[in-house]
Amino acid sequence: MDVFERLESEVRSYSRDWPTVFTRARGTRLWDEQGRSYLDFFAGAGALNYGHNPPALKSRLLEYLAGDGVVHGLDTMTVAKRAFLERFDELILRPRGLEYKVQFTGPTGTNAVEASLKLARKVTGRTQVLAFTNGFHGMTLGALAVTSNPVKRAAAGVPLRDVVRVPYGAPDVFGHLADAAGTAAQPAAVILETVQGEGGVHPASAAWLQEVATACERHGVLLIVDDIQVGCGRTGAFFSFEEAGLQPDIVALSKSLSGYGLPMAVVLLRPEHDVWKPGEHNGTFRGNNAAFVTATGALEEFWADGALSESVSSSAAQLRSGLDVLVARSGGGFTEARGRGLIQGLVAGTPELAKAICFAAFERGLLVETAGVDGDVVKFLPPLTATAQEIDEALSIVTDALASKGLVASA
Ligand SMILES: Cc1ncc(COP(=O)(O)O)c(C=O)c1O
């Protein structure tokens, strides 16, 4: 452990919450150096929707590497990129009647958000962006400006500007804009998550999402959906906005897009918004072809039919009803369970309790993390492929963790 504390920056965080050294991972499980196994209900913060090292994707990746396939490709045309674009169009866009151009950005979520914001400003010639309380969009300056967490914002060291923040879920967002800005200045875009993940697992209603989309259209303001955490099947459908029937102007995707935890991000933009000049926005790592191979594999293995979406809905019902029971039995320790699909949160009375439960769960072999600006929510983000047995096992570990804090009367 020493070298981590001695050499690695103080900025590290998950390693403090899960103080062990991991060696292997497969499906929903990780193992550490002591040979202990952990159920992973954090799934790489949403980057591992199909679990660790999914065998069907691993074999494609190994074959590609063994054949000296291009790994680093800038934005050159490669067979791996062609296969991804063709499959994405065939299996995701066309069946949903969605017409988007695909922009490959630097490979992390925040890269896709930066590109989305820059594009919206370029298309409209306006500067302000409307973002929401508890929103989380990344750590680079543009994305941080639309992120609400005060601790993360304070680390910027420069003013974070040109953003108007309005309450998530509140009616008449453009009315709030006038109040908050003290002016009726038209924003370039509205950026939102359909379920706020890092911000504390707040699902928006379909009605509110539709209201925002309609208001954007009426005001000539672009709608950016940040589907980085809750896209790629997390809520059941491939895109989290499908249920509400939205067709956003711009969509940011990353995390589980590669299907393997390999870095990859894209911006989807309506063709009429494709005003970029060649090379106007670029990045050395836009062509992670190993990620394109596994991303294509994920589409073919998991999105050629509706089986995964159906299983997400039954797993989500199982997880949610287990969490509802825990709330009822927690004697007020937990106030509610909330979420959509396989992103669910258990809301604790205090941040200390949420943190203590996560640590007690870790000690019992379950990885879960807190979410929320104050960290008062225990967030459940299992791989979409977690089995019914694994979900039961996780629920019984959390029950045990609660009991260890004197919170759950036995059934
Ligand atoms: C909704 C959302 N947007 C953007 C990001 C930033 O992604 P990354 O950490 O890959 O930059 C995250 C990360 O958690 C996220 O949840």
Tab-separated table of C-alpha atoms and ligand atoms in Angstrom:
chain	number	residue	atom	x	y	z
A	1	MET	CA	0.000	0.000	0.000
A	2	ASP	CA	2.933	2.308	0.829
A	3	VAL	CA	3.748	3.446	-2.675
A	4	PHE	CA	0.197	4.719	-3.162
A	5	GLU	CA	0.364	6.912	-0.087
A	6	ARG	CA	3.959	7.940	-0.644
A	7	LEU	CA	3.817	8.688	-4.358
A	8	GLU	CA	0.263	9.190	-5.459
A	9	SER	CA	-1.308	12.623	-5.125
A	10	GLU	CA	-3.601	13.526	-2.262
A	11	VAL	CA	-6.306	13.954	-4.891
A	12	ARG	CA	-7.008	10.206	-4.943
A	13	SER	CA	-10.454	9.367	-3.615
A	14	TYR	CA	-11.926	5.915	-4.342
A	15	SER	CA	-8.768	4.268	-3.021
A	16	ARG	CA	-9.476	5.881	0.346
A	17	ASP	CA	-13.008	4.486	0.432
A	18	TRP	CA	-11.945	1.009	-0.684
A	19	PRO	CA	-8.550	0.538	0.966
A	20	THR	CA	-7.356	-2.627	-0.706
A	21	VAL	CA	-5.308	-3.525	-3.786
A	22	PHE	CA	-7.348	-5.122	-6.552
A	23	THR	CA	-5.926	-7.757	-8.845
A	24	ARG	CA	-8.625	-9.199	-11.103
A	25	ALA	CA	-12.120	-8.514	-12.283
A	26	ARG	CA	-14.780	-10.473	-14.102
A	27	GLY	CA	-18.476	-9.757	-14.560
A	28	THR	CA	-19.893	-8.167	-11.410
A	29	ARG	CA	-16.890	-9.160	-9.263
A	30	LEU	CA	-13.450	-7.837	-8.352
A	31	TRP	CA	-10.788	-9.664	-6.328
A	32	ASP	CA	-8.028	-8.206	-4.183
A	33	GLU	CA	-4.509	-9.341	-3.250
A	34	GLN	CA	-5.840	-11.189	-0.215
A	35	GLY	CA	-8.085	-13.199	-2.498
A	36	ARG	CA	-11.252	-11.523	-1.130
A	37	SER	CA	-14.005	-10.998	-3.640
A	38	TYR	CA	-16.191	-7.909	-3.953
A	39	LEU	CA	-19.503	-7.434	-5.708
A	40	ASP	CA	-19.083	-4.313	-7.791
A	41	PHE	CA	-22.232	-2.175	-7.599
A	42	PHE	CA	-20.339	0.925	-8.734
A	43	ALA	CA	-19.331	-0.433	-12.150
A	44	GLY	CA	-16.586	2.063	-12.887
A	45	ALA	CA	-18.935	4.974	-12.141
A	46	GLY	CA	-21.138	3.720	-14.950
A	47	ALA	CA	-18.348	2.777	-17.373
A	48	LEU	CA	-18.904	-0.963	-17.001
A	49	ASN	CA	-22.536	-1.518	-17.957
A	50	TYR	CA	-21.703	-4.992	-19.265
A	51	GLY	CA	-19.480	-5.888	-16.306
A	52	HIS	CA	-15.723	-6.371	-16.112
A	53	ASN	CA	-13.983	-8.074	-19.041
A	54	PRO	CA	-17.135	-9.310	-20.795
A	55	PRO	CA	-15.854	-12.472	-22.537
A	56	ALA	CA	-17.427	-11.785	-25.948
A	57	LEU	CA	-15.783	-8.358	-26.117
A	58	LYS	CA	-12.475	-9.566	-24.674
A	59	SER	CA	-12.060	-12.137	-27.427
A	60	ARG	CA	-12.689	-9.475	-30.109
A	61	LEU	CA	-10.157	-7.170	-28.478
A	62	LEU	CA	-7.511	-9.886	-28.138
A	63	GLU	CA	-7.978	-10.898	-31.752
A	64	TYR	CA	-7.679	-7.290	-32.924
A	65	LEU	CA	-4.489	-6.733	-30.889
A	66	ALA	CA	-2.994	-10.049	-32.005
A	67	GLY	CA	-3.530	-8.980	-35.629
A	68	ASP	CA	-1.694	-5.663	-35.084
A	69	GLY	CA	-4.891	-3.700	-35.685
A	70	VAL	CA	-4.386	0.067	-35.512
A	71	VAL	CA	-4.685	1.081	-31.858
A	72	HIS	CA	-4.035	4.822	-32.001
A	73	GLY	CA	-5.666	6.372	-35.019
A	74	LEU	CA	-6.095	10.136	-34.484
A	75	ASP	CA	-9.168	10.773	-36.618
A	76	THR	CA	-7.978	8.728	-39.566
A	77	MET	CA	-10.348	6.275	-41.262
A	78	THR	CA	-9.831	2.742	-40.016
A	79	VAL	CA	-11.743	-0.490	-40.390
A	80	ALA	CA	-12.472	-0.418	-36.642
A	81	LYS	CA	-14.001	3.050	-36.855
A	82	ARG	CA	-15.983	2.129	-39.947
A	83	ALA	CA	-17.452	-0.928	-38.250
A	84	PHE	CA	-18.433	1.134	-35.213
A	85	LEU	CA	-20.112	3.881	-37.263
A	86	GLU	CA	-21.990	1.362	-39.406
A	87	ARG	CA	-23.266	-0.612	-36.432
A	88	PHE	CA	-24.143	2.485	-34.413
A	89	ASP	CA	-26.221	3.751	-37.318
A	90	GLU	CA	-27.833	0.378	-37.990
A	91	LEU	CA	-28.548	-0.765	-34.427
A	92	ILE	CA	-29.001	2.479	-32.504
A	93	LEU	CA	-29.796	5.535	-34.622
A	94	ARG	CA	-31.958	4.246	-37.475
A	95	PRO	CA	-34.273	1.993	-35.439
A	96	ARG	CA	-35.010	5.016	-33.230
A	97	GLY	CA	-35.538	7.416	-36.130
A	98	LEU	CA	-32.649	9.556	-34.879
A	99	GLU	CA	-30.618	11.516	-37.377
A	100	TYR	CA	-27.275	12.549	-35.917
A	101	LYS	CA	-23.756	13.174	-37.122
A	102	VAL	CA	-21.095	11.626	-34.869
A	103	GLN	CA	-18.196	13.697	-33.547
A	104	PHE	CA	-15.383	11.748	-31.891
A	105	THR	CA	-13.905	13.818	-29.079
A	106	GLY	CA	-11.103	13.224	-26.612
A	107	PRO	CA	-12.019	10.012	-24.806
A	108	THR	CA	-13.500	11.130	-21.481
A	109	GLY	CA	-16.928	12.447	-20.605
A	110	THR	CA	-15.715	15.932	-19.877
A	111	ASN	CA	-14.204	16.107	-23.391
A	112	ALA	CA	-17.619	15.375	-24.891
A	113	VAL	CA	-19.257	17.998	-22.687
A	114	GLU	CA	-16.656	20.638	-23.638
A	115	ALA	CA	-17.248	19.940	-27.324
A	116	SER	CA	-21.037	20.065	-26.843
A	117	LEU	CA	-20.939	23.437	-25.098
A	118	LYS	CA	-18.506	24.891	-27.612
A	119	LEU	CA	-20.656	23.704	-30.495
A	120	ALA	CA	-23.874	25.108	-29.018
A	121	ARG	CA	-22.189	28.487	-28.562
A	122	LYS	CA	-20.795	28.395	-32.079
A	123	VAL	CA	-24.144	27.437	-33.629
A	124	THR	CA	-26.136	30.120	-31.810
A	125	GLY	CA	-23.512	32.842	-31.394
A	126	ARG	CA	-24.645	33.165	-27.767
A	127	THR	CA	-22.635	32.584	-24.602
A	128	GLN	CA	-24.911	31.736	-21.660
A	129	VAL	CA	-25.777	28.133	-20.893
A	130	LEU	CA	-28.616	27.134	-18.635
A	131	ALA	CA	-27.671	24.338	-16.231
A	132	PHE	CA	-29.320	22.819	-13.199
A	133	THR	CA	-28.875	22.542	-9.462
A	134	ASN	CA	-27.093	19.255	-8.595
A	135	GLY	CA	-25.943	18.847	-12.208
A	136	PHE	CA	-22.605	17.127	-12.826
A	137	HIS	CA	-20.857	17.366	-16.178
A	138	GLY	CA	-17.095	17.002	-15.622
A	139	MET	CA	-13.978	18.658	-14.289
A	140	THR	CA	-12.485	20.719	-17.154
A	141	LEU	CA	-13.321	24.410	-16.990
A	142	GLY	CA	-16.275	24.542	-19.382
A	143	ALA	CA	-17.856	21.386	-17.996
A	144	LEU	CA	-17.058	22.494	-14.437
A	145	ALA	CA	-18.852	25.784	-15.075
A	146	VAL	CA	-22.092	23.871	-15.722
A	147	THR	CA	-21.424	21.491	-12.780
A	148	SER	CA	-23.017	22.635	-9.530
A	149	ASN	CA	-20.931	20.927	-6.800
A	150	PRO	CA	-19.378	23.813	-4.799
A	151	VAL	CA	-16.267	21.871	-3.689
A	152	LYS	CA	-15.391	20.889	-7.249
A	153	ARG	CA	-16.127	24.414	-8.488
A	154	ALA	CA	-13.934	26.023	-5.839
A	155	ALA	CA	-10.932	24.070	-7.151
A	156	ALA	CA	-11.173	25.858	-10.520
A	157	GLY	CA	-9.148	28.822	-9.337
A	158	VAL	CA	-10.770	31.079	-11.938
A	159	PRO	CA	-14.288	32.458	-12.295
A	160	LEU	CA	-16.647	29.934	-13.852
A	161	ARG	CA	-18.771	32.073	-16.098
A	162	ASP	CA	-21.566	32.256	-18.615
A	163	VAL	CA	-23.818	29.807	-16.848
A	164	VAL	CA	-27.214	30.391	-15.303
A	165	ARG	CA	-28.307	27.779	-12.786
A	166	VAL	CA	-31.953	26.971	-12.254
A	167	PRO	CA	-33.674	24.396	-10.021
A	168	TYR	CA	-33.760	20.890	-11.503
A	169	GLY	CA	-37.299	19.696	-12.018
A	170	ALA	CA	-38.882	23.112	-11.457
A	171	PRO	CA	-41.511	24.303	-13.939
A	172	ASP	CA	-40.893	27.169	-16.364
A	173	VAL	CA	-37.093	26.974	-16.623
A	174	PHE	CA	-36.938	29.994	-18.905
A	175	GLY	CA	-38.875	32.006	-16.335
A	176	HIS	CA	-36.180	31.106	-13.787
A	177	LEU	CA	-33.578	32.216	-16.300
A	178	ALA	CA	-34.942	35.753	-16.279
A	179	ASP	CA	-34.962	35.764	-12.433
A	180	ALA	CA	-31.491	34.277	-12.038
A	181	ALA	CA	-29.754	36.335	-14.677
A	182	GLY	CA	-31.619	39.536	-13.935
A	183	THR	CA	-31.961	39.792	-17.695
A	184	ALA	CA	-33.886	37.923	-20.347
A	185	ALA	CA	-30.649	37.153	-22.255
A	186	GLN	CA	-31.242	34.172	-24.460
A	187	PRO	CA	-28.967	31.223	-23.658
A	188	ALA	CA	-27.184	29.147	-26.293
A	189	ALA	CA	-28.238	25.884	-24.712
A	190	VAL	CA	-29.802	24.014	-21.856
A	191	ILE	CA	-27.670	21.120	-20.585
A	192	LEU	CA	-29.220	18.401	-18.460
A	193	GLU	CA	-29.009	14.828	-17.222
A	194	THR	CA	-32.329	12.944	-17.356
A	195	VAL	CA	-31.333	11.291	-14.074
A	196	GLN	CA	-28.736	13.218	-12.112
A	197	GLY	CA	-26.135	10.651	-11.101
A	198	GLU	CA	-23.290	12.270	-9.167
A	199	GLY	CA	-25.704	14.951	-7.955
A	200	GLY	CA	-27.600	12.433	-5.814
A	201	VAL	CA	-29.709	10.177	-8.064
A	202	HIS	CA	-32.506	12.568	-8.996
A	203	PRO	CA	-34.677	11.247	-11.815
A	204	ALA	CA	-36.526	13.898	-13.818
A	205	SER	CA	-40.100	13.168	-14.846
A	206	ALA	CA	-40.826	12.561	-18.523
A	207	ALA	CA	-43.329	15.435	-18.385
A	208	TRP	CA	-40.688	17.888	-17.163
A	209	LEU	CA	-38.171	16.733	-19.768
A	210	GLN	CA	-40.788	17.252	-22.473
A	211	GLU	CA	-41.633	20.691	-21.093
A	212	VAL	CA	-37.952	21.711	-21.187
A	213	ALA	CA	-37.537	20.352	-24.727
A	214	THR	CA	-40.614	22.233	-25.935
A	215	ALA	CA	-39.456	25.441	-24.257
A	216	CYS	CA	-36.030	25.074	-25.890
A	217	GLU	CA	-37.649	24.724	-29.279
A	218	ARG	CA	-39.891	27.712	-28.695
A	219	HIS	CA	-36.945	29.888	-27.618
A	220	GLY	CA	-34.542	28.655	-30.319
A	221	VAL	CA	-32.229	27.272	-27.619
A	222	LEU	CA	-30.306	24.030	-28.157
A	223	LEU	CA	-31.012	21.111	-25.860
A	224	ILE	CA	-27.916	19.161	-24.797
A	225	VAL	CA	-28.554	15.871	-23.035
A	226	ASP	CA	-25.548	14.659	-21.069
A	227	ASP	CA	-26.121	10.895	-21.289
A	228	ILE	CA	-22.618	10.048	-20.122
A	229	GLN	CA	-23.648	8.248	-16.934
A	230	VAL	CA	-27.223	7.146	-17.613
A	231	GLY	CA	-27.008	6.384	-21.332
A	232	CYS	CA	-25.948	3.077	-22.928
A	233	GLY	CA	-28.836	1.188	-21.327
A	234	ARG	CA	-28.587	2.303	-17.697
A	235	THR	CA	-32.281	3.257	-17.589
A	236	GLY	CA	-33.359	0.390	-19.867
A	237	ALA	CA	-33.445	2.000	-23.323
A	238	PHE	CA	-30.129	2.759	-25.043
A	239	PHE	CA	-30.644	6.515	-24.542
A	240	SER	CA	-32.128	7.683	-21.265
A	241	PHE	CA	-34.273	10.276	-23.090
A	242	GLU	CA	-36.118	7.741	-25.253
A	243	GLU	CA	-38.832	7.147	-22.672
A	244	ALA	CA	-39.733	10.859	-22.788
A	245	GLY	CA	-39.608	10.829	-26.601
A	246	LEU	CA	-36.982	13.583	-26.839
A	247	GLN	CA	-34.759	14.276	-29.827
A	248	PRO	CA	-32.077	16.507	-28.293
A	249	ASP	CA	-30.019	18.795	-30.527
A	250	ILE	CA	-26.809	17.452	-29.008
A	251	VAL	CA	-26.084	14.296	-26.988
A	252	ALA	CA	-22.869	13.608	-25.065
A	253	LEU	CA	-21.959	9.920	-24.599
A	254	SER	CA	-18.931	8.257	-22.998
A	255	LYS	CA	-18.415	5.898	-20.012
A	256	SER	CA	-20.060	2.624	-21.173
A	257	LEU	CA	-19.904	3.401	-24.876
A	258	SER	CA	-16.818	1.223	-25.399
A	259	GLY	CA	-18.490	-1.523	-23.374
A	260	TYR	CA	-15.182	-2.504	-21.822
A	261	GLY	CA	-14.085	0.422	-19.684
A	262	LEU	CA	-11.805	1.643	-22.454
A	263	PRO	CA	-11.860	5.432	-22.868
A	264	MET	CA	-14.137	6.628	-25.667
A	265	ALA	CA	-16.523	9.541	-26.094
A	266	VAL	CA	-18.709	11.007	-28.799
A	267	VAL	CA	-20.970	13.955	-29.372
A	268	LEU	CA	-24.081	13.312	-31.434
A	269	LEU	CA	-25.263	16.411	-33.238
A	270	ARG	CA	-28.179	17.102	-35.487
A	271	PRO	CA	-26.841	17.500	-39.029
A	272	GLU	CA	-27.941	21.146	-39.274
A	273	HIS	CA	-25.713	21.941	-36.275
A	274	ASP	CA	-22.586	20.501	-37.877
A	275	VAL	CA	-20.938	23.876	-38.355
A	276	TRP	CA	-17.435	22.789	-37.350
A	277	LYS	CA	-14.584	23.666	-39.682
A	278	PRO	CA	-12.145	20.783	-40.261
A	279	GLY	CA	-9.809	20.463	-37.277
A	280	GLU	CA	-11.474	23.324	-35.415
A	281	HIS	CA	-11.928	21.085	-32.380
A	282	ASN	CA	-9.578	18.131	-32.078
A	283	GLY	CA	-7.607	15.966	-29.648
A	284	THR	CA	-4.828	13.379	-29.895
A	285	PHE	CA	-6.835	10.535	-28.387
A	286	ARG	CA	-10.001	10.753	-30.496
A	287	GLY	CA	-9.153	7.536	-32.265
A	288	ASN	CA	-8.945	4.858	-29.577
A	289	ASN	CA	-9.510	2.015	-32.030
A	290	ALA	CA	-9.309	-0.680	-29.349
A	291	ALA	CA	-12.351	1.030	-27.816
A	292	PHE	CA	-14.070	1.118	-31.225
A	293	VAL	CA	-13.626	-2.660	-31.489
A	294	THR	CA	-15.217	-3.347	-28.103
A	295	ALA	CA	-17.890	-0.675	-28.698
A	296	THR	CA	-18.908	-2.418	-31.921
A	297	GLY	CA	-18.881	-5.712	-30.026
A	298	ALA	CA	-21.127	-4.236	-27.314
A	299	LEU	CA	-23.645	-3.054	-29.906
A	300	GLU	CA	-23.727	-6.414	-31.645
A	301	GLU	CA	-23.805	-8.498	-28.468
A	302	PHE	CA	-26.221	-6.430	-26.398
A	303	TRP	CA	-28.249	-4.153	-28.685
A	304	ALA	CA	-29.256	-6.316	-31.646
A	305	ASP	CA	-32.540	-7.053	-29.835
A	306	GLY	CA	-34.503	-5.870	-26.800
A	307	ALA	CA	-33.348	-8.563	-24.368
A	308	LEU	CA	-31.013	-6.332	-22.355
A	309	SER	CA	-33.615	-3.572	-21.957
A	310	GLU	CA	-36.115	-6.121	-20.678
A	311	SER	CA	-33.679	-7.585	-18.202
A	312	VAL	CA	-32.752	-4.083	-16.956
A	313	SER	CA	-36.386	-3.471	-16.179
A	314	SER	CA	-36.779	-6.683	-14.165
A	315	SER	CA	-33.437	-6.219	-12.362
A	316	ALA	CA	-34.361	-2.623	-11.587
A	317	ALA	CA	-37.709	-3.714	-10.122
A	318	GLN	CA	-35.925	-6.293	-7.951
A	319	LEU	CA	-33.299	-3.824	-6.721
A	320	ARG	CA	-35.825	-1.088	-6.095
A	321	SER	CA	-38.244	-3.228	-4.140
A	322	GLY	CA	-35.356	-4.470	-1.984
A	323	LEU	CA	-34.285	-0.876	-1.312
A	324	ASP	CA	-37.873	0.160	-0.506
A	325	VAL	CA	-37.991	-2.619	2.096
A	326	LEU	CA	-34.723	-1.377	3.596
A	327	VAL	CA	-36.081	2.170	3.845
A	328	ALA	CA	-39.174	0.884	5.624
A	329	ARG	CA	-37.060	-1.144	8.048
A	330	SER	CA	-34.407	1.473	8.711
A	331	GLY	CA	-36.389	3.286	11.411
A	332	GLY	CA	-35.930	6.639	9.678
A	333	GLY	CA	-32.202	6.150	9.031
A	334	PHE	CA	-33.007	6.166	5.333
A	335	THR	CA	-35.768	8.428	4.112
A	336	GLU	CA	-36.405	7.179	0.584
A	337	ALA	CA	-35.187	5.103	-2.344
A	338	ARG	CA	-35.224	6.803	-5.720
A	339	GLY	CA	-33.907	6.331	-9.228
A	340	ARG	CA	-34.781	4.979	-12.643
A	341	GLY	CA	-33.691	1.695	-14.142
A	342	LEU	CA	-30.405	0.438	-12.708
A	343	ILE	CA	-29.364	3.701	-11.124
A	344	GLN	CA	-30.940	3.737	-7.691
A	345	GLY	CA	-30.171	5.662	-4.524
A	346	LEU	CA	-30.855	5.129	-0.855
A	347	VAL	CA	-31.213	8.552	0.749
A	348	ALA	CA	-29.716	8.729	4.247
A	349	GLY	CA	-30.687	11.116	7.014
A	350	THR	CA	-27.064	12.287	7.186
A	351	PRO	CA	-23.957	12.140	4.953
A	352	GLU	CA	-22.080	10.455	7.819
A	353	LEU	CA	-24.550	7.584	7.804
A	354	ALA	CA	-24.303	7.152	4.011
A	355	LYS	CA	-20.509	7.049	4.254
A	356	ALA	CA	-20.562	4.606	7.174
A	357	ILE	CA	-22.913	2.276	5.293
A	358	CYS	CA	-20.680	2.322	2.204
A	359	PHE	CA	-17.671	1.432	4.341
A	360	ALA	CA	-19.539	-1.305	6.211
A	361	ALA	CA	-20.628	-2.672	2.814
A	362	PHE	CA	-17.017	-2.638	1.610
A	363	GLU	CA	-15.948	-4.603	4.693
A	364	ARG	CA	-18.630	-7.159	3.805
A	365	GLY	CA	-17.592	-7.421	0.153
A	366	LEU	CA	-19.790	-4.915	-1.690
A	367	LEU	CA	-18.595	-1.809	-3.530
A	368	VAL	CA	-21.064	1.077	-3.416
A	369	GLU	CA	-20.375	4.800	-3.248
A	370	THR	CA	-22.053	7.916	-1.982
A	371	ALA	CA	-23.530	10.524	-4.307
A	372	GLY	CA	-25.089	13.935	-3.813
A	373	VAL	CA	-23.570	17.311	-3.167
A	374	ASP	CA	-23.394	16.444	0.558
A	375	GLY	CA	-22.763	12.744	-0.066
A	376	ASP	CA	-26.003	11.724	1.657
A	377	VAL	CA	-27.095	9.136	-0.921
A	378	VAL	CA	-25.846	5.550	-1.244
A	379	LYS	CA	-25.801	4.982	-4.982
A	380	PHE	CA	-26.401	1.579	-6.603
A	381	LEU	CA	-24.999	1.314	-10.109
A	382	PRO	CA	-24.555	-2.408	-10.819
A	383	PRO	CA	-23.543	-3.743	-14.217
A	384	LEU	CA	-26.709	-4.153	-16.312
A	385	THR	CA	-25.720	-7.799	-16.576
A	386	ALA	CA	-25.804	-8.409	-12.786
A	387	THR	CA	-27.831	-11.535	-12.030
A	388	ALA	CA	-30.871	-11.766	-9.752
A	389	GLN	CA	-28.695	-13.708	-7.314
A	390	GLU	CA	-26.042	-10.958	-7.280
A	391	ILE	CA	-28.698	-8.317	-6.644
A	392	ASP	CA	-30.061	-10.374	-3.729
A	393	GLU	CA	-26.546	-10.822	-2.384
A	394	ALA	CA	-25.912	-7.055	-2.563
A	395	LEU	CA	-29.207	-6.332	-0.794
A	396	SER	CA	-28.389	-8.747	1.981
A	397	ILE	CA	-24.930	-7.191	2.426
A	398	VAL	CA	-26.521	-3.735	2.718
A	399	THR	CA	-29.059	-5.135	5.206
A	400	ASP	CA	-26.162	-6.510	7.230
A	401	ALA	CA	-24.301	-3.200	6.980
A	402	LEU	CA	-27.401	-1.376	8.250
A	403	ALA	CA	-27.836	-3.902	11.062
A	404	SER	CA	-24.224	-3.291	12.089
A	405	LYS	CA	-25.212	0.365	12.671
A	406	GLY	CA	-28.251	-0.738	14.662
A	407	LEU	CA	-30.587	0.401	11.890
A	408	VAL	CA	-32.496	-2.600	10.603
A	409	ALA	CA	-34.709	-4.732	12.758
A	410	SER	CA	-34.426	-8.316	11.541
A	411	ALA	CA	-37.160	-9.389	9.131
B	1	LIG	C1	-23.307	13.003	-16.298
B	1	LIG	C2	-21.825	13.086	-16.371
B	1	LIG	N1	-21.249	13.913	-17.251
B	1	LIG	C3	-19.913	14.014	-17.363
B	1	LIG	C4	-19.075	13.277	-16.558
B	1	LIG	C5	-17.583	13.405	-16.702
B	1	LIG	O1	-17.041	12.273	-17.256
B	1	LIG	P1	-15.461	11.984	-17.105
B	1	LIG	O2	-15.222	11.740	-15.650
B	1	LIG	O3	-15.210	10.778	-17.950
B	1	LIG	O4	-14.766	13.196	-17.611
B	1	LIG	C6	-19.629	12.420	-15.606
B	1	LIG	C7	-18.759	11.632	-14.699
B	1	LIG	O5	-19.165	11.069	-13.724
B	1	LIG	C8	-21.024	12.320	-15.505
B	1	LIG	O6	-21.611	11.508	-14.612
